[in-house]
């Protein structure tokens, strides 16, 4: 049967054209009868245009069509003809229909008259960036037709545009003709709306039904929680939904990553910092946040709430009360449990039923698609063939449609054949029969997959992997060298090990900022291994030292010309800095290091308007006297505490810290320090 699948699955390169009618649902509502007539004419006319230009109509979609062309030039000339014809409302029974067209070219898979593959999806995204009357083509198409265009057709370069599939930017061109409209509003791309949705390094697969259901649910509710176990694809789904609904929120969609946030008191900070809100004097950050959302129409995507559900629930409730047009899309392994919350249980991606290896199931099954896509990224020559189809099916079934598990398994194709992977997955999961009843079977499946990926690492890869769990919110190569390397892992070889972990999907491919990271479920696993290996204290110490060092390097530069770069540097490493602070708090021998950190970072709190957080961290540090209560570092930290307190209007508290600081400065007869502290004391 598998060979049957392969025979009927043809892979070819084609130009793909998507069209659709702008505002068709409104037209259906307002003038249903006229619309039915207009649409019939529209369909006929478009199909004829495709045929005249040697294309093939794959399907009509209700308000548009999908067509393929051997020559991309045909797709372009057909679209121009369609637009010219439609410009006259008489062609469509007097009802003016405006269509948008998107054209792209690439490898497509054809099965029984339908077409699949990422080139098809990308074309749909290009089309959806266009306005009615506009024709957009990708760079690939532009390259293929340049020099062959009829004299009356021109191309206008619109530059690189981020499409709503959240992938890397695509350069788009507008097709121009003297009889067509030339000037349009900005493209309906991601840039057109305020947002901070992160670019995705991998393709989004399937989920058509869930995207629709979640989008619909979001119309009816103001707090929607996507729930499910780790690795099920909650975050990825929420990002895609957010990108799809972006134009419904004029004040933007904002993605707040809570996984690296370790302390519930920092949830408000995390949200505020994404929205660019600072504490203003006299108001708490939370009040400023509440005022900000008050009249804004925005969508907050709160990602990975499970370890902070109580606080997320509280703040969600407060913000929803304050902002009548605000909506929240949360992803969480646990519900928030707030009145009015709608919970959407994210299902696994589709897997074929046992024994079902029919051709239809093969391509329609999202798990197979995901496996093939990810396998091809580590092994570009990888293809679904008659020989491996059954094994791929077996793997997707065994892994129960958990995307993370499938990605981990697919990453192994570089070293193992698919049938080897299938056999090993099979063996590994037989061991799961003695199941722990406190954990869901799906969770055990995921766990076993991560275990399996881990077991297969070399000793050095294992060491690197588990030590990387110490980072919060990502890391740089420089940080690895200082935090992770030691006698066992030398800096010279660590880069190769890191790349190998990226290949194995255990570490995320870095974005444009060059920072690496891990999915939360994977990080938690690595953290367990780190503790088990007895390395947590040692790595935690190096981590704290490195980030205190970073803060100290930033200290003077924050007041200099490079200020904004250093502020951003501390922003991206804020969770790492807070983790370093937490490490200092837990270890008696690090009291002094903790003092140095709060002194170094003082200016950052002021500049970023994070006084409440700065106050808390600083007071925590100085409330531990340590073994050297008269140390110069303590003297300085107390001085900083005094300054922050007086800035926050806590004068008595300020006086207490400054008095103690002054006593230490006097003890050392440190004139400069005495003068500085006296100055602050006078101000307080
Ligand atoms: N529809 C999809 N298409 C492509 N990749 C997907 C899809 N769904 C999930 N993935 C990938 O699977 C992995 C796990 O997904 P994700 O991080 O969204 O899971 P999660 O449910 O948020 O997990 P956690 O609870 O650990 O945060 C990611 O690498 C993600 O990119
Ligand atoms: Mg997640």
XYZ file of C-alpha atoms and ligand atoms in Angstrom:
716
model
C 0.000 0.000 0.000
C 2.853 2.323 0.804
C 4.235 1.970 -2.686
C 0.793 2.776 -3.977
C 0.958 5.991 -1.988
C 4.213 6.904 -3.528
C 3.203 6.166 -7.061
C 0.270 8.498 -6.870
C 2.240 11.196 -5.110
C 3.953 13.318 -7.750
C 6.428 16.025 -6.851
C 6.867 18.833 -9.388
C 7.859 22.468 -9.677
C 5.022 24.808 -10.616
C 3.917 28.398 -10.391
C 0.920 28.626 -8.082
C -1.803 31.273 -8.300
C -4.315 31.946 -5.551
C -7.149 34.440 -5.890
C -9.916 35.534 -3.610
C -12.647 38.149 -3.479
C -12.160 40.967 -1.042
C -15.024 41.338 1.438
C -16.988 38.411 0.035
C -18.783 37.529 3.271
C -20.132 41.061 3.523
C -21.379 40.875 -0.075
C -23.072 37.557 0.658
C -24.809 39.091 3.631
C -25.871 42.282 1.939
C -26.830 41.063 -1.524
C -27.074 37.295 -1.567
C -28.944 36.944 -4.850
C -26.830 39.313 -6.869
C -23.745 37.752 -5.339
C -24.705 34.250 -6.440
C -25.030 35.455 -9.992
C -21.863 37.544 -9.901
C -19.897 34.686 -8.400
C -20.951 32.234 -11.085
C -19.717 34.643 -13.753
C -16.554 35.335 -11.795
C -15.766 31.626 -11.547
C -16.341 31.022 -15.221
C -14.300 34.018 -16.246
C -11.352 33.174 -14.023
C -11.275 29.571 -15.171
C -11.298 30.671 -18.788
C -8.462 33.113 -18.162
C -6.393 30.370 -16.561
C -6.936 28.088 -19.506
C -6.164 30.767 -22.078
C -2.804 31.240 -20.384
C -2.014 27.516 -20.304
C -2.682 26.961 -16.646
C -4.714 24.344 -14.880
C -7.435 25.135 -12.332
C -6.860 22.871 -9.345
C -9.954 23.919 -7.458
C -12.302 26.775 -6.797
C -12.492 27.780 -3.170
C -15.896 29.436 -2.894
C -14.655 32.945 -3.496
C -11.521 32.328 -5.489
C -9.401 29.664 -7.062
C -6.148 27.780 -6.946
C -4.410 27.269 -10.283
C -1.001 25.996 -11.336
C 1.098 26.923 -14.351
C 4.184 25.378 -15.886
C 5.384 28.838 -16.825
C 5.053 31.521 -14.131
C 4.641 34.113 -16.862
C 1.282 32.492 -17.676
C 0.169 32.969 -14.070
C 1.081 36.650 -14.251
C -0.582 37.380 -17.595
C -3.687 35.428 -16.568
C -3.964 37.487 -13.370
C -3.596 40.744 -15.271
C -6.348 39.667 -17.611
C -8.609 38.733 -14.691
C -8.100 42.083 -13.043
C -8.766 43.994 -16.255
C -11.973 42.067 -16.886
C -13.178 42.484 -13.311
C -12.522 46.211 -13.370
C -15.783 46.466 -15.320
C -18.716 45.560 -13.005
C -20.785 44.634 -16.050
C -18.745 41.418 -16.358
C -20.049 40.278 -12.979
C -23.745 41.110 -13.268
C -23.312 44.698 -12.095
C -21.753 43.798 -8.744
C -18.162 45.022 -8.562
C -15.921 42.201 -7.344
C -12.393 43.027 -6.394
C -9.984 40.139 -6.191
C -6.535 39.802 -4.763
C -3.977 37.565 -6.473
C -0.843 35.941 -5.091
C 1.713 34.055 -7.199
C 4.676 32.009 -6.062
C 6.649 29.110 -7.506
C 8.197 26.086 -5.897
C 8.078 22.373 -5.290
C 4.557 21.085 -4.913
C 3.159 17.673 -4.216
C 0.254 16.519 -6.273
C -2.124 13.825 -5.220
C -5.315 12.859 -6.936
C -6.019 16.234 -8.385
C -5.129 18.271 -5.296
C -1.892 20.073 -4.531
C 0.026 20.348 -1.270
C 3.299 21.590 0.098
C 4.791 24.696 1.580
C 4.874 26.548 -1.782
C 1.086 26.286 -1.912
C 0.707 27.575 1.655
C 3.129 30.382 0.983
C 1.179 31.459 -2.082
C -1.966 31.687 0.017
C -0.101 33.907 2.488
C 1.211 36.141 -0.289
C -2.297 36.522 -1.613
C -3.674 37.376 1.791
C -1.223 40.304 2.060
C -2.762 41.869 -1.051
C -5.711 44.227 -1.391
C -8.618 43.813 -3.795
C -7.396 44.659 -7.295
C -3.761 43.929 -6.488
C -1.463 41.202 -7.865
C 1.543 40.206 -5.766
C 4.350 37.895 -6.821
C 7.303 36.463 -4.925
C 10.955 37.084 -5.673
C 11.197 33.591 -7.173
C 8.504 34.400 -9.721
C 10.017 37.802 -10.460
C 13.372 36.143 -11.203
C 11.753 33.624 -13.516
C 9.842 36.122 -15.631
C 12.192 39.057 -15.767
C 13.256 39.881 -19.325
C 10.261 37.994 -20.719
C 7.490 40.341 -19.629
C 5.179 41.816 -22.277
C 5.887 45.511 -22.814
C 2.712 46.655 -21.061
C 3.383 44.772 -17.810
C 5.764 46.091 -15.199
C 6.896 45.079 -11.710
C 7.159 47.307 -8.673
C 9.489 46.166 -5.919
C 7.658 46.403 -2.588
C 10.647 45.266 -0.569
C 10.893 42.523 2.023
C 7.632 41.839 3.768
C 6.858 39.601 6.724
C 4.003 37.323 5.810
C 1.501 36.096 8.293
C 2.941 32.604 8.383
C 5.540 34.131 10.738
C 8.367 32.869 8.555
C 11.312 34.901 7.348
C 10.564 37.948 5.214
C 9.655 37.474 1.545
C 10.450 40.076 -1.061
C 7.258 40.915 -2.937
C 6.586 42.661 -6.237
C 3.395 44.261 -7.442
C 2.417 43.518 -11.030
C 1.520 46.732 -12.854
C -0.432 47.491 -15.999
C -1.787 50.788 -17.296
C -5.376 49.579 -16.991
C -4.970 48.462 -13.385
C -4.996 50.384 -10.169
C -1.464 51.171 -8.996
C -1.700 52.711 -5.591
C -2.799 50.632 -2.658
C -2.601 51.011 1.093
C 0.289 49.294 2.868
C 0.263 45.521 2.410
C -1.730 43.491 4.864
C 1.515 42.054 6.157
C 2.725 41.567 9.699
C 4.486 44.928 9.658
C 1.234 46.674 8.906
C 0.012 46.106 12.437
C 1.847 46.708 15.682
C 3.073 43.413 17.078
C 6.070 41.576 18.447
C 5.305 38.117 17.076
C 8.590 36.248 16.792
C 9.738 34.913 13.458
C 9.528 31.128 13.254
C 12.458 29.199 11.868
C 10.376 26.209 10.827
C 7.234 25.797 8.736
C 3.827 25.653 10.369
C 2.019 22.435 9.550
C -1.714 21.749 9.262
C -4.021 22.738 12.128
C -6.584 24.171 9.705
C -9.520 23.122 11.858
C -7.972 24.269 15.136
C -7.015 27.644 13.642
C -10.616 28.127 12.614
C -12.031 26.952 15.950
C -9.697 29.054 18.031
C -10.270 32.119 15.858
C -14.028 31.628 16.184
C -13.805 31.084 19.928
C -11.800 34.273 20.243
C -14.667 36.172 18.657
C -16.991 35.007 21.415
C -14.790 35.279 24.475
C -12.271 37.704 25.884
C -10.112 35.183 27.691
C -9.268 32.040 25.800
C -6.847 29.489 27.215
C -5.233 26.860 25.012
C -4.558 23.933 27.286
C -2.713 20.640 26.956
C 0.477 18.890 27.953
C 3.953 20.199 27.135
C 5.075 19.934 23.529
C 1.569 19.645 22.114
C 1.841 22.819 20.081
C -0.096 25.317 22.219
C 2.405 28.115 21.794
C 2.775 27.544 18.079
C -0.981 27.511 17.575
C -1.471 30.665 19.630
C 1.180 32.460 17.561
C -0.437 31.462 14.309
C -3.893 32.503 15.511
C -2.450 35.819 16.695
C -0.912 36.428 13.266
C -4.178 35.560 11.553
C -6.320 37.913 13.622
C -3.808 40.737 13.714
C -5.978 43.094 11.665
C -8.815 42.856 14.137
C -6.676 44.557 16.776
C -5.685 48.090 15.780
C -3.483 48.412 18.863
C -1.645 45.255 18.034
C -1.037 41.730 19.198
C 1.573 41.271 21.867
C 3.314 38.063 22.741
C 4.430 37.794 26.360
C 6.723 34.876 27.015
C 6.280 33.751 30.577
C 8.269 30.504 30.473
C 11.524 32.159 31.577
C 9.790 34.207 34.273
C 10.510 32.470 37.519
C 8.702 34.640 40.000
C 5.029 35.500 39.949
C 5.782 39.032 41.058
C 7.340 39.584 37.647
C 4.326 38.756 35.490
C 3.226 42.387 35.465
C 6.764 43.435 34.519
C 6.869 40.973 31.679
C 3.610 42.275 30.207
C 4.509 45.910 30.767
C 7.889 45.546 29.175
C 6.419 44.010 26.016
C 3.953 46.895 25.791
C 6.715 49.405 26.461
C 5.136 50.715 29.644
C 7.195 52.269 32.391
C 6.365 52.968 35.943
C 5.542 56.627 36.345
C 6.091 58.290 39.632
C 3.166 57.994 41.944
C 1.691 54.977 40.138
C 2.583 51.345 40.369
C 3.533 49.568 37.177
C 0.324 47.603 37.404
C -1.732 50.778 37.534
C 0.096 52.130 34.506
C -0.613 48.872 32.705
C -4.279 49.025 33.625
C -4.496 52.584 32.344
C -2.712 51.609 29.149
C -5.161 48.845 28.230
C -8.126 50.947 29.211
C -9.005 52.265 25.793
C -6.939 50.067 23.595
C -8.065 47.358 21.282
C -5.299 44.829 21.604
C -4.662 41.132 21.981
C -2.310 39.899 24.672
C -0.873 36.453 24.091
C 0.259 35.142 27.464
C 2.491 32.219 26.730
C 3.251 29.357 29.107
C 1.274 30.443 32.153
C 1.277 27.076 33.950
C 3.865 27.869 36.615
C 2.245 31.211 37.395
C -1.468 30.443 36.998
C -2.598 32.240 40.148
C -0.942 35.498 39.240
C -1.844 35.197 35.550
C -5.479 34.703 36.555
C -5.417 37.715 38.844
C -3.834 40.054 36.339
C -5.958 38.756 33.448
C -9.066 39.490 35.455
C -7.927 42.961 36.379
C -6.896 43.871 32.826
C -10.088 42.521 31.287
C -12.130 44.571 33.724
C -10.109 47.661 32.932
C -10.017 47.310 29.163
C -13.382 46.579 27.566
C -11.840 45.858 24.151
C -8.801 43.943 25.358
C -8.622 40.216 24.680
C -6.279 37.606 26.086
C -5.151 34.395 24.445
C -3.256 32.285 26.965
C -1.390 29.035 26.577
C -1.050 26.953 29.673
C -0.731 23.343 30.718
C -3.270 24.248 33.446
C -6.422 26.357 33.232
C -6.354 29.829 34.725
C -9.713 29.280 36.387
C -11.104 32.754 35.999
C -14.797 33.467 35.542
C -15.459 33.999 31.840
C -12.466 31.946 30.736
C -13.022 29.692 27.737
C -10.742 26.695 27.664
C -9.763 25.145 24.355
C -8.122 21.759 24.747
C -5.530 21.543 21.984
C -5.710 18.112 20.373
C -2.618 16.314 19.097
C -1.934 16.756 15.391
C -3.612 14.161 13.241
C -2.098 10.702 12.916
C -3.300 7.942 10.640
C -5.419 5.215 12.184
C -3.633 1.922 12.801
C -3.162 -0.028 9.601
C -4.257 2.908 7.532
C -1.591 3.647 4.980
C -3.838 4.744 2.191
C -2.507 7.497 0.020
C -5.118 9.996 1.175
C -4.359 9.458 4.837
C -0.668 9.706 4.191
C -0.744 13.233 2.893
C -3.546 14.536 4.963
C -1.993 13.396 8.149
C -0.324 16.313 9.899
C 2.071 14.165 11.887
C 3.483 12.660 8.681
C 3.792 16.101 7.167
C 5.601 17.430 10.197
C 7.942 14.472 10.278
C 8.823 14.799 6.593
C 9.300 18.548 6.827
C 11.603 18.371 9.843
C 13.527 15.390 8.530
C 14.209 17.329 5.340
C 15.685 20.212 7.316
C 18.371 18.036 8.899
C 18.808 15.825 5.854
C 17.985 17.826 2.714
C 17.848 14.728 0.563
C 15.189 13.175 2.760
C 11.962 12.294 0.961
C 8.915 10.275 1.679
C 9.311 7.219 -0.524
C 7.540 3.960 -1.061
C 10.269 2.352 0.979
C 9.973 4.518 4.077
C 6.290 5.527 4.094
C 5.175 2.706 6.362
C 7.927 3.435 8.880
C 7.067 7.138 8.937
C 3.451 6.195 9.589
C 4.496 3.913 12.387
C 6.573 6.631 14.043
C 3.830 9.250 13.866
C 1.335 6.830 15.334
C 3.602 5.768 18.163
C 4.362 9.354 19.030
C 0.644 10.061 19.323
C 0.697 13.239 17.289
C 2.746 15.208 19.819
C 4.616 17.707 17.639
C 7.626 17.995 19.925
C 8.085 14.223 20.024
C 7.785 14.047 16.250
C 10.347 16.784 15.771
C 12.791 14.996 18.053
C 12.350 11.718 16.208
C 12.632 13.376 12.779
C 15.888 14.998 13.804
C 17.433 11.533 14.003
C 17.251 10.856 10.256
C 20.716 12.192 9.777
C 22.165 9.262 11.668
C 19.496 6.564 11.391
C 17.261 5.228 8.671
C 13.564 5.765 9.175
C 13.001 2.077 9.755
C 15.700 2.106 12.451
C 13.961 5.010 14.101
C 10.630 3.215 13.897
C 12.124 0.065 15.405
C 13.703 1.986 18.255
C 10.601 3.985 18.972
C 8.762 0.693 19.070
C 11.204 -0.879 21.562
C 11.344 2.177 23.704
C 7.585 2.406 24.026
C 7.124 -1.218 24.935
C 8.898 -0.261 28.128
C 6.115 2.159 28.850
C 3.693 -0.641 29.538
C 4.392 -0.397 33.238
C 2.898 3.026 33.161
C 2.977 5.453 35.987
C -0.665 6.205 36.596
C -0.124 9.692 37.927
C 1.090 10.875 34.545
C -1.007 10.834 31.393
C 0.029 8.334 28.726
C 0.732 11.145 26.301
C 3.030 12.804 28.797
C 4.877 9.525 29.180
C 5.245 9.259 25.441
C 6.801 12.686 25.290
C 9.024 11.951 28.236
C 10.220 8.742 26.661
C 10.996 10.566 23.411
C 13.084 13.175 25.161
C 14.782 10.439 27.184
C 15.570 8.637 24.009
C 17.036 11.753 22.376
C 19.112 12.325 25.480
C 20.390 8.779 25.814
C 21.648 8.902 22.303
C 23.814 12.000 22.838
C 27.555 11.667 23.322
C 28.831 12.266 26.858
C 29.928 15.776 25.917
C 26.661 16.626 24.203
C 24.842 15.422 27.287
C 26.940 17.640 29.517
C 26.338 20.661 27.316
C 22.616 19.955 26.998
C 21.928 19.613 30.709
C 24.070 22.635 31.601
C 22.244 24.843 29.121
C 19.155 24.453 31.282
C 20.668 26.992 33.651
C 19.874 29.851 31.263
C 16.592 31.740 31.385
C 15.213 33.367 28.264
C 18.045 32.293 25.977
C 21.780 32.760 25.828
C 24.653 33.899 23.617
C 27.739 32.013 22.493
C 29.842 34.092 24.837
C 27.697 33.030 27.777
C 28.152 29.378 26.884
C 31.880 29.711 26.943
C 31.880 31.156 30.445
C 29.028 29.289 32.040
C 29.104 25.871 30.490
C 32.736 25.185 29.636
C 35.203 23.589 32.021
C 37.790 20.801 31.932
C 35.210 18.432 30.468
C 33.864 20.800 27.820
C 36.508 22.964 26.234
C 35.491 26.191 24.481
C 37.135 25.023 21.243
C 34.754 22.122 20.767
C 31.605 23.481 22.308
C 30.307 25.154 19.159
C 30.170 21.882 17.265
C 28.374 20.280 20.172
C 25.877 23.126 20.199
C 25.212 22.791 16.473
C 24.697 19.128 16.985
C 22.041 19.848 19.644
C 20.344 22.262 17.224
C 20.344 19.510 14.604
C 18.721 17.203 17.089
C 16.004 19.767 17.827
C 17.023 19.935 21.489
C 18.159 23.532 21.085
C 16.237 26.049 18.982
C 17.786 27.496 15.838
C 18.923 31.002 16.733
C 17.000 33.974 15.367
C 18.510 37.088 13.797
C 19.739 38.223 17.208
C 22.031 35.190 17.432
C 20.543 34.034 20.718
C 19.941 30.383 21.365
C 17.156 28.911 23.469
C 15.218 25.798 24.395
C 11.559 24.908 24.474
C 10.327 24.946 28.020
C 9.464 21.254 28.256
C 12.931 20.379 27.011
C 14.597 22.829 29.389
C 12.817 21.360 32.363
C 13.990 17.924 31.369
C 17.566 19.161 30.999
C 17.308 20.793 34.405
C 16.386 17.461 35.985
C 19.401 15.847 34.348
C 21.620 18.662 35.608
C 20.522 18.098 39.189
C 20.876 14.376 38.829
C 24.438 14.847 37.576
C 25.222 16.889 40.696
C 26.322 19.850 38.593
C 23.593 22.338 39.444
C 25.561 24.218 42.098
C 28.711 24.515 40.042
C 26.973 25.649 36.876
C 24.716 27.970 38.861
C 27.809 29.584 40.330
C 29.415 30.147 36.945
C 26.117 31.496 35.619
C 25.861 33.964 38.507
C 29.457 35.086 38.048
C 29.038 35.583 34.338
C 25.896 37.694 34.612
C 27.219 39.751 37.494
C 30.222 40.371 35.238
C 27.916 41.397 32.403
C 26.043 43.806 34.679
C 29.347 45.281 35.822
C 30.487 45.783 32.248
C 27.180 47.467 31.488
C 27.371 49.715 34.547
C 29.527 52.525 33.169
C 28.321 52.094 29.609
C 24.744 52.725 30.651
C 25.706 56.322 31.225
C 27.643 56.563 27.958
C 27.079 56.850 24.224
C 26.274 53.169 23.862
C 23.458 53.400 26.345
C 20.652 52.023 24.218
C 22.616 48.978 23.139
C 23.449 48.125 26.735
C 19.907 48.682 27.902
C 18.742 46.242 25.271
C 21.438 43.816 26.278
C 20.228 43.870 29.868
C 16.610 43.633 28.689
C 17.189 40.399 26.825
C 19.160 38.991 29.721
C 16.852 40.234 32.449
C 15.692 36.760 33.447
C 19.301 35.588 33.488
C 20.202 38.500 35.753
C 17.323 37.688 38.049
C 18.349 34.073 38.081
C 21.855 35.149 39.065
C 20.325 37.206 41.848
C 18.270 34.218 43.016
C 21.392 32.053 43.038
C 23.174 34.614 45.219
C 20.210 34.621 47.589
C 20.296 30.872 48.059
C 24.000 30.517 48.659
C 25.574 31.989 51.798
C 28.970 32.218 50.110
C 27.515 34.503 47.404
C 26.300 37.331 49.584
C 29.039 39.628 48.312
C 28.401 38.700 44.698
C 24.768 39.629 45.282
C 25.836 43.081 46.517
C 27.921 43.617 43.426
C 25.011 42.717 41.191
C 22.578 45.184 42.723
C 25.152 47.961 42.639
C 25.986 47.318 39.006
C 22.431 47.172 37.819
C 20.992 50.167 39.674
C 20.979 52.495 36.688
C 19.115 49.932 34.624
C 16.139 49.958 36.991
C 16.012 53.736 36.884
C 16.325 53.972 33.119
C 13.752 51.322 32.420
C 11.313 52.587 35.010
C 11.461 49.309 36.905
C 11.743 50.750 40.370
C 9.497 48.290 42.161
C 11.465 45.369 40.821
C 14.773 47.137 41.451
C 13.732 47.954 44.993
C 12.725 44.414 45.727
C 15.896 42.865 44.360
C 18.166 45.386 46.078
C 16.455 45.058 49.434
C 16.602 41.278 49.227
C 20.350 41.519 48.662
C 21.140 43.946 51.458
C 18.920 42.229 53.974
C 21.598 39.538 54.205
C 24.558 40.807 56.223
C 26.892 37.944 55.244
C 30.187 37.168 56.901
C 31.706 40.574 56.298
C 29.090 43.078 57.450
C 31.627 45.885 56.966
C 32.679 45.039 53.436
C 33.037 47.794 50.829
C 30.647 45.941 48.516
C 28.007 45.946 51.231
C 28.641 49.620 51.820
C 27.963 50.336 48.160
C 24.901 48.099 47.939
C 23.376 49.827 50.980
C 24.041 53.176 49.353
C 22.234 51.951 46.209
C 19.360 50.650 48.353
C 19.111 54.054 50.009
C 18.991 55.826 46.644
C 16.301 53.554 45.259
C 14.241 53.909 48.446
C 14.378 57.666 48.396
C 13.544 57.771 44.715
C 10.515 55.636 45.489
C 9.509 58.001 48.277
C 10.417 55.565 51.061
C 12.466 58.050 53.017
C 12.668 56.322 56.366
C 13.801 53.117 54.800
C 16.316 55.112 52.766
C 17.701 56.725 55.841
C 18.198 53.392 57.556
C 20.212 51.924 54.667
C 22.205 55.089 54.114
C 23.082 55.363 57.781
C 24.439 51.849 57.777
C 26.310 52.514 54.551
C 27.819 55.666 56.014
C 29.031 53.808 59.075
C 30.874 51.293 56.910
C 32.385 54.032 54.738
C 33.612 55.767 57.884
C 34.982 52.515 59.207
C 37.185 52.297 56.106
C 37.734 56.026 56.080
C 36.696 55.999 52.417
C 36.339 59.723 51.743
C 34.666 59.500 48.370
C 32.117 57.033 49.627
C 31.449 59.106 52.739
C 30.773 62.144 50.581
C 28.536 60.216 48.198
C 26.460 58.648 50.961
C 26.145 61.894 52.871
C 24.908 63.531 49.742
C 22.185 60.904 49.312
C 21.339 61.073 52.975
C 20.862 64.815 52.716
C 18.560 64.334 49.727
C 16.553 61.705 51.561
N 1.337 22.943 13.757
C 2.663 22.900 13.886
N 3.454 23.011 12.818
C 4.784 22.962 12.939
N 5.429 22.803 14.098
C 4.710 22.690 15.210
C 3.287 22.730 15.165
N 2.837 22.586 16.437
C 3.924 22.470 17.221
N 5.044 22.523 16.500
C 6.417 22.454 17.016
O 6.444 21.514 18.075
C 7.214 21.991 19.167
C 6.366 22.087 20.426
O 5.341 23.046 20.205
P 5.002 24.200 21.278
O 6.231 24.798 21.818
O 4.008 25.084 20.638
O 4.311 23.307 22.401
P 3.615 23.765 23.756
O 2.338 23.028 23.820
O 3.562 25.245 23.824
O 4.621 23.170 24.834
P 4.987 23.712 26.308
O 3.830 23.364 27.188
O 6.224 22.977 26.648
O 5.202 25.178 26.193
C 7.792 23.305 18.717
O 9.075 23.107 18.183
C 6.838 23.765 17.639
O 7.446 24.623 16.711
Mg 4.480 26.654 25.061
